[in-house]
mmCIF file of C-alpha atoms in Angstrom:
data_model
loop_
_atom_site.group_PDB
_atom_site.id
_atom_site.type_symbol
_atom_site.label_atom_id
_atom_site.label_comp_id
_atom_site.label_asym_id
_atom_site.label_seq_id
_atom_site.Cartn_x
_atom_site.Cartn_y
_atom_site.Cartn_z
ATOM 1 C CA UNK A 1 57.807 151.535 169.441
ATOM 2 C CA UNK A 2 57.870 153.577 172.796
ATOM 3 C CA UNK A 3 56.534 151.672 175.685
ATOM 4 C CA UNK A 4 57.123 153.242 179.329
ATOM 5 C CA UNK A 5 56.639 151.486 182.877
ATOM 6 C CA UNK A 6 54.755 153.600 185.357
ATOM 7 C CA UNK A 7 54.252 151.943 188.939
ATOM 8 C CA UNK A 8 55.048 148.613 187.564
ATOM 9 C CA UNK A 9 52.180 148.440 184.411
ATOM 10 C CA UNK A 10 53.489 149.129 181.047
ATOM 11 C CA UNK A 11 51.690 152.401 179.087
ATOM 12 C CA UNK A 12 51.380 153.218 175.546
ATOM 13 C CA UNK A 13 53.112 156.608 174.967
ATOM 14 C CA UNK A 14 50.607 157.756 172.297
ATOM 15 C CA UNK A 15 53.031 159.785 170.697
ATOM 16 C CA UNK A 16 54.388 156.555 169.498
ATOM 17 C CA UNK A 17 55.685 156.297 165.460
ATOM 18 C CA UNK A 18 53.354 153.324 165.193
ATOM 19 C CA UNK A 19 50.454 153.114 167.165
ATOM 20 C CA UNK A 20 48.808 149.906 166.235
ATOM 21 C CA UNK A 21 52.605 147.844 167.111
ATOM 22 C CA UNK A 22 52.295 149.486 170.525
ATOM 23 C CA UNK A 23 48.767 149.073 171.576
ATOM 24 C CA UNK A 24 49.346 145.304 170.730
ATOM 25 C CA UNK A 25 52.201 145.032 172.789
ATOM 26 C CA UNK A 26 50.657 146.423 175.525
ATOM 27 C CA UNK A 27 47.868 143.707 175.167
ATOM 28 C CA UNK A 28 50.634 141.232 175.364
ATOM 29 C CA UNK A 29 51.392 142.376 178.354
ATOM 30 C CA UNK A 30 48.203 140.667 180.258
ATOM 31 C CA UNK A 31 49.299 137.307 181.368
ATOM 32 C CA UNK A 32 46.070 135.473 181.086
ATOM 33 C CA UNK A 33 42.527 136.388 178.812
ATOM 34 C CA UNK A 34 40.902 136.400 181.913
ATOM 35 C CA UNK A 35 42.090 140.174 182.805
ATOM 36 C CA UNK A 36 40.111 140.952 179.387
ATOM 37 C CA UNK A 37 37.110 139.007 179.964
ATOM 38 C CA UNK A 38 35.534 141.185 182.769
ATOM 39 C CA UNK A 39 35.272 143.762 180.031
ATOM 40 C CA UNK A 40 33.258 142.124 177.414
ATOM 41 C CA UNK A 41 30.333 143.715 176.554
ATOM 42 C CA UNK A 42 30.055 145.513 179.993
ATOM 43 C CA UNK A 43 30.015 149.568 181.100
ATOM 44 C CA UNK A 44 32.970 149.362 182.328
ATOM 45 C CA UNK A 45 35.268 151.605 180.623
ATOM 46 C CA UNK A 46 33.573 151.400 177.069
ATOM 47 C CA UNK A 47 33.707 154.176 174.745
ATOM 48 C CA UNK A 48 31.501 152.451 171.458
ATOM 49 C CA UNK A 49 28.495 150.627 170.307
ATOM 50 C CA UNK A 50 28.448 147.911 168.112
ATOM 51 C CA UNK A 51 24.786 147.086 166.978
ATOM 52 C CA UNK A 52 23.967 144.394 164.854
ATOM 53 C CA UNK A 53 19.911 142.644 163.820
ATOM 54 C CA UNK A 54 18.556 144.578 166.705
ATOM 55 C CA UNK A 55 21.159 143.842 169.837
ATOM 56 C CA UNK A 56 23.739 146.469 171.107
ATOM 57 C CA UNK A 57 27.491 145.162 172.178
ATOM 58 C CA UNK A 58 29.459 147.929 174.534
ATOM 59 C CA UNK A 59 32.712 147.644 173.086
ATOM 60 C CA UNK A 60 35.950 149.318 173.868
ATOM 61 C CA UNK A 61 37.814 151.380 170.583
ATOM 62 C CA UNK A 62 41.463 150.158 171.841
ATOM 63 C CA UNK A 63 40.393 146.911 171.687
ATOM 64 C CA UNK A 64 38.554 146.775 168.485
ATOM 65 C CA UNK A 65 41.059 148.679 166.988
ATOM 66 C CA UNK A 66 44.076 146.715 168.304
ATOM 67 C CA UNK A 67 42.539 143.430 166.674
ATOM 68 C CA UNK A 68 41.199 144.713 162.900
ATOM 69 C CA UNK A 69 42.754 146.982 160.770
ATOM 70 C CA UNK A 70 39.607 147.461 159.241
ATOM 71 C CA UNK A 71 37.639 148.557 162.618
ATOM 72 C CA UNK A 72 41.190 151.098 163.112
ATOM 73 C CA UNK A 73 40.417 152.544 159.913
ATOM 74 C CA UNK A 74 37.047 153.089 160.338
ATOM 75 C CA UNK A 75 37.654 155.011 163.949
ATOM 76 C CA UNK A 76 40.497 157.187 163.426
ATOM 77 C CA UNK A 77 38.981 158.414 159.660
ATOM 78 C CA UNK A 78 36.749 161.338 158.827
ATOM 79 C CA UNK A 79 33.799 158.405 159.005
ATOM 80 C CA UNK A 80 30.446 158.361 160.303
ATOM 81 C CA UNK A 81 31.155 155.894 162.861
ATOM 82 C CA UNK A 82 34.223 157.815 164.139
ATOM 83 C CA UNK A 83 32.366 160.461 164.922
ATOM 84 C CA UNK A 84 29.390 159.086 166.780
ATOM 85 C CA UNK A 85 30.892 156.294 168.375
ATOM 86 C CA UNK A 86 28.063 153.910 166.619
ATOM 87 C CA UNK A 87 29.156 150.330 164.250
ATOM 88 C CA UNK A 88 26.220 149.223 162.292
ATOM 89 C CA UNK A 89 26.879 145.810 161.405
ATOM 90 C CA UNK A 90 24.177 144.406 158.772
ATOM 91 C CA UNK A 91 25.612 142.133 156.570
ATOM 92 C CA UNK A 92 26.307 139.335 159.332
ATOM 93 C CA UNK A 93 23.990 137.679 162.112
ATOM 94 C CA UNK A 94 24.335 138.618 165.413
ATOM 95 C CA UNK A 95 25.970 135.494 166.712
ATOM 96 C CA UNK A 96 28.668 135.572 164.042
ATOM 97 C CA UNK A 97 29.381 139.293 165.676
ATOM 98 C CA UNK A 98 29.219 138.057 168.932
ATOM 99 C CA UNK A 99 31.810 135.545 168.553
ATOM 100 C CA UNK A 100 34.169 137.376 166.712
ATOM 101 C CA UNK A 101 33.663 140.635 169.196
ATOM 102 C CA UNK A 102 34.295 137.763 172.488
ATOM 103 C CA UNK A 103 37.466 136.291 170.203
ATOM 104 C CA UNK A 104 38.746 139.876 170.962
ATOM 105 C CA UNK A 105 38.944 139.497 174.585
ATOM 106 C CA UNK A 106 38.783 135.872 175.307
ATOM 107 C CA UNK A 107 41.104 134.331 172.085
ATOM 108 C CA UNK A 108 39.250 130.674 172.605
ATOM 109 C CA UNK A 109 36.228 129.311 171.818
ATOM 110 C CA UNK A 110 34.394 125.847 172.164
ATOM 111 C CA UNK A 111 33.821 123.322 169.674
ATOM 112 C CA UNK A 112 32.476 124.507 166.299
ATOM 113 C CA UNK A 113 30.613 122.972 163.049
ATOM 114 C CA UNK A 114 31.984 123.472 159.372
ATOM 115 C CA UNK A 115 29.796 125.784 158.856
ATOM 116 C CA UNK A 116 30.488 128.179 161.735
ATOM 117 C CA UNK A 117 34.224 128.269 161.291
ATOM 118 C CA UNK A 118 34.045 128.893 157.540
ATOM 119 C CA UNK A 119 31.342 131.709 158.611
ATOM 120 C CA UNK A 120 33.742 132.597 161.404
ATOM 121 C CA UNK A 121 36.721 132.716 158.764
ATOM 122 C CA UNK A 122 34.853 135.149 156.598
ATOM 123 C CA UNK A 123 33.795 137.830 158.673
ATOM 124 C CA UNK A 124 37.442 138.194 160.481
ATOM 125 C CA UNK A 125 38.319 138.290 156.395
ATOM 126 C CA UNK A 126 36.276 141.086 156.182
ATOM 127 C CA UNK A 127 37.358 143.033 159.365
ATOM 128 C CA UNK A 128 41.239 141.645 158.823
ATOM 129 C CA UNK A 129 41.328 140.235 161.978
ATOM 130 C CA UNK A 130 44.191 137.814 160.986
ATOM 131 C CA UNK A 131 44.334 136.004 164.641
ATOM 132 C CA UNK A 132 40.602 134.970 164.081
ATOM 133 C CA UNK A 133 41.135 134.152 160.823
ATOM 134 C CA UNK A 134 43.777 131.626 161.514
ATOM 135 C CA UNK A 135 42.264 130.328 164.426
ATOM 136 C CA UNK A 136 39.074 129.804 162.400
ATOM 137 C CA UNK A 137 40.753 127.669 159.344
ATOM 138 C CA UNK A 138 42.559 125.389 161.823
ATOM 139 C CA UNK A 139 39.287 124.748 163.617
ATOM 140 C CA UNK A 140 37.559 124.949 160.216
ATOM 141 C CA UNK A 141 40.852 121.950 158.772
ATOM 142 C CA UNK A 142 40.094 120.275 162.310
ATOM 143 C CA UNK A 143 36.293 120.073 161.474
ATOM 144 C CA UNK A 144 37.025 118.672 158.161
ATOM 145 C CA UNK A 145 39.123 116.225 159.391
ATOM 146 C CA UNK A 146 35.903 114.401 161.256
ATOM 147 C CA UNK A 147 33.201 115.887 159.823
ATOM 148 C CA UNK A 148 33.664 115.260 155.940
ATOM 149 C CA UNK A 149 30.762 112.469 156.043
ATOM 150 C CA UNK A 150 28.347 114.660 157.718
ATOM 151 C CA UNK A 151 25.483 116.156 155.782
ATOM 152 C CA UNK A 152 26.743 119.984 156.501
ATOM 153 C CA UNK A 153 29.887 118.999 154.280
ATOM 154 C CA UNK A 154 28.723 120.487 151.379
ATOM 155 C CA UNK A 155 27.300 123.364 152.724
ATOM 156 C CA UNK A 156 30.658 124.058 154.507
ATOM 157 C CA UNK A 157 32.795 123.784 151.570
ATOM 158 C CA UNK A 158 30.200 126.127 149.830
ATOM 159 C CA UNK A 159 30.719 128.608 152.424
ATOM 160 C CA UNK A 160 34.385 128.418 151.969
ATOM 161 C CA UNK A 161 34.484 128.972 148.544
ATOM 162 C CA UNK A 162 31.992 131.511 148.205
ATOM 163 C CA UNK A 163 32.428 133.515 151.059
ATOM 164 C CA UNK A 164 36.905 134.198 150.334
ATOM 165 C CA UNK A 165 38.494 135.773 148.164
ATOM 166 C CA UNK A 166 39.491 133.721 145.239
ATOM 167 C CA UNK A 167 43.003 134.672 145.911
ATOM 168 C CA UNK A 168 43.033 133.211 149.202
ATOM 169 C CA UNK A 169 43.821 130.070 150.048
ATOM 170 C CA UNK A 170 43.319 129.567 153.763
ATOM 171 C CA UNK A 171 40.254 127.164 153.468
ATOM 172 C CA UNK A 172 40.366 126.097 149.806
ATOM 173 C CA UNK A 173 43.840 124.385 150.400
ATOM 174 C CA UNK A 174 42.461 122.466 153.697
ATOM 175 C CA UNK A 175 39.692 121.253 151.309
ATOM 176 C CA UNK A 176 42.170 120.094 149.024
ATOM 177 C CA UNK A 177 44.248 118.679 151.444
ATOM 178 C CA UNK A 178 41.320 116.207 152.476
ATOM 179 C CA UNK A 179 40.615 115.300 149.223
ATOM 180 C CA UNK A 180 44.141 113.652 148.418
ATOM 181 C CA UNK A 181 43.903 112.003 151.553
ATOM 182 C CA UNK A 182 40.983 110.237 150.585
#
């Protein structure tokens, strides 16, 4: 990884081997999410469009890219969205987008139902965002935890196991885990 200092802020030197390790480390530089937050979904320096059931999110590539392999795949290919700068996102409701897109730049979130972090949990799945998806199956275990008598219980285990891969554990074991507790 080649990372050079120029006036005291680290660059990417895009010539780098692997681009992805370098463009993360250069978002480790920022010491707080609050340098990032000032740029989500705002003008300011964005280069892309992510649209989803009607609303429009100005997003910035580096960003996108530097969080989901999937999203860095789809904008450095010979792909439609590549080449007009456009994300059409249909098969998830605009405030599962928005919360995953504001994950990118804030890493936090507030206090979540079953329900939302299993949704949460599949749609960084599908983009391979695996920072989201981690977050999202320790809020979605932490949920459990207190919410197993609530009426959205089933519904949230549903999610879980319809919504993963069969191969992946991440929120069947948490189930599992409740149940020989109980």
């Amino acid at each position: 990884m080649v990372l050079d200092v120029l006036n005291g802020y680290p660059f990417v030197n895009w010539q780098a081997t692997n681009m992805r390790q370098s463009i993360v480390s250069l978002f480790h530089w920022f010491d707080s999410s609050e340098q990032m937050t000032c740029y989500f979904n705002h003008d300011t320096l964005s280069d892309l469009s992510v649209t989803c059931d009607g609303q429009t999110f100005k997003v910035h590539r580096l960003i996108l890219c530097a969080h989901s392999k999937y999203f860095s795949k789809q904008l450095n290919g010979p792909w439609k969205e590549s080449s007009e700068q456009v994300i059409n996102i249909q098969d998830f409701d605009v405030a599962m987008l928005h919360f995953m897109y504001n994950f990118d730049y804030t890493n936090v979130n507030g206090t979540s139902s079953m329900v939302f972090e299993a949704q949460i949990y599949q749609i960084a799945d599908k983009y391979d965002i695996d920072s989201l998806k981690e977050h999202a199956a320790k809020k979605f275990g932490a949920a459990l935890d207190v919410g197993w008598p609530m009426d959205d219980f089933p519904l949230a285990i549903t999610v879980a196991y319809t919504t993963s891969p069969l191969e992946d554990r991440g929120l069947r074991d948490l189930n599992g885990n409740l149940q020989s507790s109980y």
